[in-house]
CSV table of C-alpha atoms and ligand atoms in Angstrom, one decimal:
chain,number,residue,atom,x,y,z
A,1,MET,CA,41.5,157.4,153.9
A,2,ALA,CA,42.5,156.4,150.2
A,3,LYS,CA,45.4,156.9,148.1
A,4,ILE,CA,44.2,158.7,144.9
A,5,LEU,CA,46.6,159.4,141.9
A,6,ILE,CA,45.2,162.6,139.8
A,7,VAL,CA,46.2,162.3,136.3
A,8,GLU,CA,45.4,165.9,135.2
A,9,ASP,CA,47.3,168.3,132.9
A,10,ASN,CA,45.3,171.0,133.4
A,11,GLN,CA,46.5,173.1,136.6
A,12,LEU,CA,43.4,174.6,137.8
A,13,ASN,CA,41.0,170.9,137.6
A,14,LEU,CA,44.3,169.7,139.4
A,15,GLU,CA,44.4,172.2,142.1
A,16,LEU,CA,40.7,171.9,142.7
A,17,SER,CA,40.3,168.2,142.9
A,18,ARG,CA,43.5,167.8,144.8
A,19,ASP,CA,42.4,170.3,147.4
A,20,ILE,CA,38.8,168.5,147.8
A,21,LEU,CA,40.5,165.2,148.1
A,22,THR,CA,43.1,166.2,150.4
A,23,PHE,CA,40.4,168.4,152.5
A,24,ASN,CA,38.6,164.8,153.0
A,25,GLY,CA,41.6,162.9,154.3
A,26,HIS,CA,42.8,161.4,151.4
A,27,GLU,CA,46.2,161.1,150.1
A,28,VAL,CA,47.1,162.5,146.7
A,29,GLU,CA,49.8,162.4,144.2
A,30,HIS,CA,49.6,163.7,140.6
A,31,ALA,CA,50.9,162.8,137.1
A,32,GLU,CA,50.9,165.5,134.4
A,33,ASP,CA,50.8,162.9,131.8
A,34,CYS,CA,50.3,159.2,130.9
A,35,GLU,CA,54.1,158.3,131.2
A,36,ALA,CA,54.2,160.0,134.7
A,37,CYS,CA,51.3,157.9,135.7
A,38,LEU,CA,53.0,154.8,134.4
A,39,SER,CA,55.8,155.6,136.3
A,40,LYS,CA,54.3,156.8,139.5
A,41,VAL,CA,51.8,153.9,140.3
A,42,ASP,CA,54.5,151.6,141.2
A,43,ALA,CA,55.8,153.3,144.1
A,44,PHE,CA,52.3,154.9,145.5
A,45,MET,CA,50.1,151.9,144.7
A,46,PRO,CA,46.9,154.1,144.4
A,47,ASP,CA,43.8,152.9,145.6
A,48,LEU,CA,42.1,154.7,143.0
A,49,ILE,CA,43.2,156.8,140.0
A,50,LEU,CA,41.6,160.0,138.5
A,51,MET,CA,42.2,160.1,134.9
A,52,ASP,CA,41.9,163.0,132.7
A,53,ILE,CA,40.8,161.8,129.1
A,54,GLY,CA,42.2,164.8,127.3
A,55,LEU,CA,45.8,164.4,128.1
A,56,PRO,CA,49.0,165.6,126.1
A,57,GLY,CA,50.8,162.8,124.3
A,58,ILE,CA,48.8,159.4,125.2
A,59,SER,CA,45.4,159.8,125.9
A,60,GLY,CA,43.3,158.8,129.0
A,61,VAL,CA,41.8,156.2,127.3
A,62,ASP,CA,44.8,154.7,125.7
A,63,CYS,CA,46.6,155.3,129.0
A,64,PHE,CA,44.0,153.2,130.9
A,65,LYS,CA,44.6,150.4,128.5
A,66,LEU,CA,48.4,150.5,129.3
A,67,LEU,CA,48.0,150.6,132.8
A,68,ARG,CA,45.8,147.4,132.8
A,69,GLN,CA,48.7,145.7,131.0
A,70,LYS,CA,50.9,146.5,134.0
A,71,SER,CA,51.3,143.6,136.6
A,72,GLY,CA,49.4,144.5,139.5
A,73,PHE,CA,46.9,147.0,138.1
A,74,ASP,CA,44.4,144.9,136.4
A,75,LYS,CA,41.9,145.8,139.2
A,76,VAL,CA,42.5,149.3,140.3
A,77,PRO,CA,39.2,151.3,139.8
A,78,VAL,CA,40.1,154.3,137.4
A,79,LEU,CA,37.6,157.3,137.0
A,80,ALA,CA,37.4,158.9,133.8
A,81,PHE,CA,38.0,162.8,134.5
A,82,THR,CA,36.2,164.6,131.4
A,83,ALA,CA,34.4,167.7,130.2
A,84,SER,CA,32.8,165.9,127.2
A,85,VAL,CA,29.3,164.6,127.8
A,86,MET,CA,28.7,163.4,124.3
A,87,PRO,CA,26.8,160.1,124.2
A,88,ASP,CA,29.5,158.1,122.0
A,89,GLU,CA,32.4,159.5,124.2
A,90,ILE,CA,30.5,158.3,127.3
A,91,LYS,CA,30.0,154.8,125.7
A,92,LYS,CA,33.8,154.6,125.0
A,93,ILE,CA,34.8,155.2,128.5
A,94,THR,CA,32.6,152.8,129.9
A,95,ASP,CA,33.4,150.3,126.9
A,96,THR,CA,37.0,150.5,127.9
A,97,GLY,CA,36.5,149.6,131.3
A,98,PHE,CA,36.5,152.8,133.5
A,99,SER,CA,34.6,152.3,136.8
A,100,GLY,CA,32.9,155.5,136.0
A,101,LEU,CA,33.0,159.1,135.1
A,102,ILE,CA,33.4,162.4,136.6
A,103,GLU,CA,32.3,165.5,134.5
A,104,LYS,CA,34.3,168.7,134.7
A,105,PRO,CA,33.5,171.2,136.2
A,106,ILE,CA,33.4,169.5,139.2
A,107,ARG,CA,30.4,169.8,141.3
A,108,VAL,CA,31.9,168.9,144.9
A,109,SER,CA,29.0,167.0,146.0
A,110,THR,CA,28.6,164.5,142.8
A,111,PHE,CA,32.5,164.3,142.9
A,112,LEU,CA,33.1,163.1,146.5
A,113,SER,CA,30.0,160.7,146.1
A,114,THR,CA,31.7,158.8,142.9
A,115,ILE,CA,34.8,158.8,144.6
A,116,ASN,CA,33.6,157.2,147.2
A,117,ASP,CA,31.3,154.7,145.4
A,118,ALA,CA,34.4,153.5,143.3
A,119,LEU,CA,36.4,153.3,146.5
A,120,GLU,CA,33.8,150.9,148.0
A,121,VAL,CA,33.5,149.0,145.0
A,122,LYS,CA,36.7,147.9,145.4
B,534,LIG,MG1,43.7,167.5,129.7
């Protein structure tokens, strides 16, 4: 079991990912944008963050950079959560330092294996 923060503004993506993770025994918190993410991490201390790239306001990529500047959050694994599979977008995500990428729409088996791999590396 791990503590996982889902940063996602889309209700359906949130509900589906939250249901899969809680069903598999994880403790899940939710943030609807970057500001909520940055304020929630201190109290929740997630083991893993699932970060939507297309967030309202501050993007997921910029939110990742802001998170890394926060004391205590320079190493927590962050997975990008995105519908984009364009090679330049994927390159930007990996170059930024994300631990991996989960494509939307979610495929349950890939989703869980990517989550578990990221938690093990940690
Ligand atoms: Mg979004």
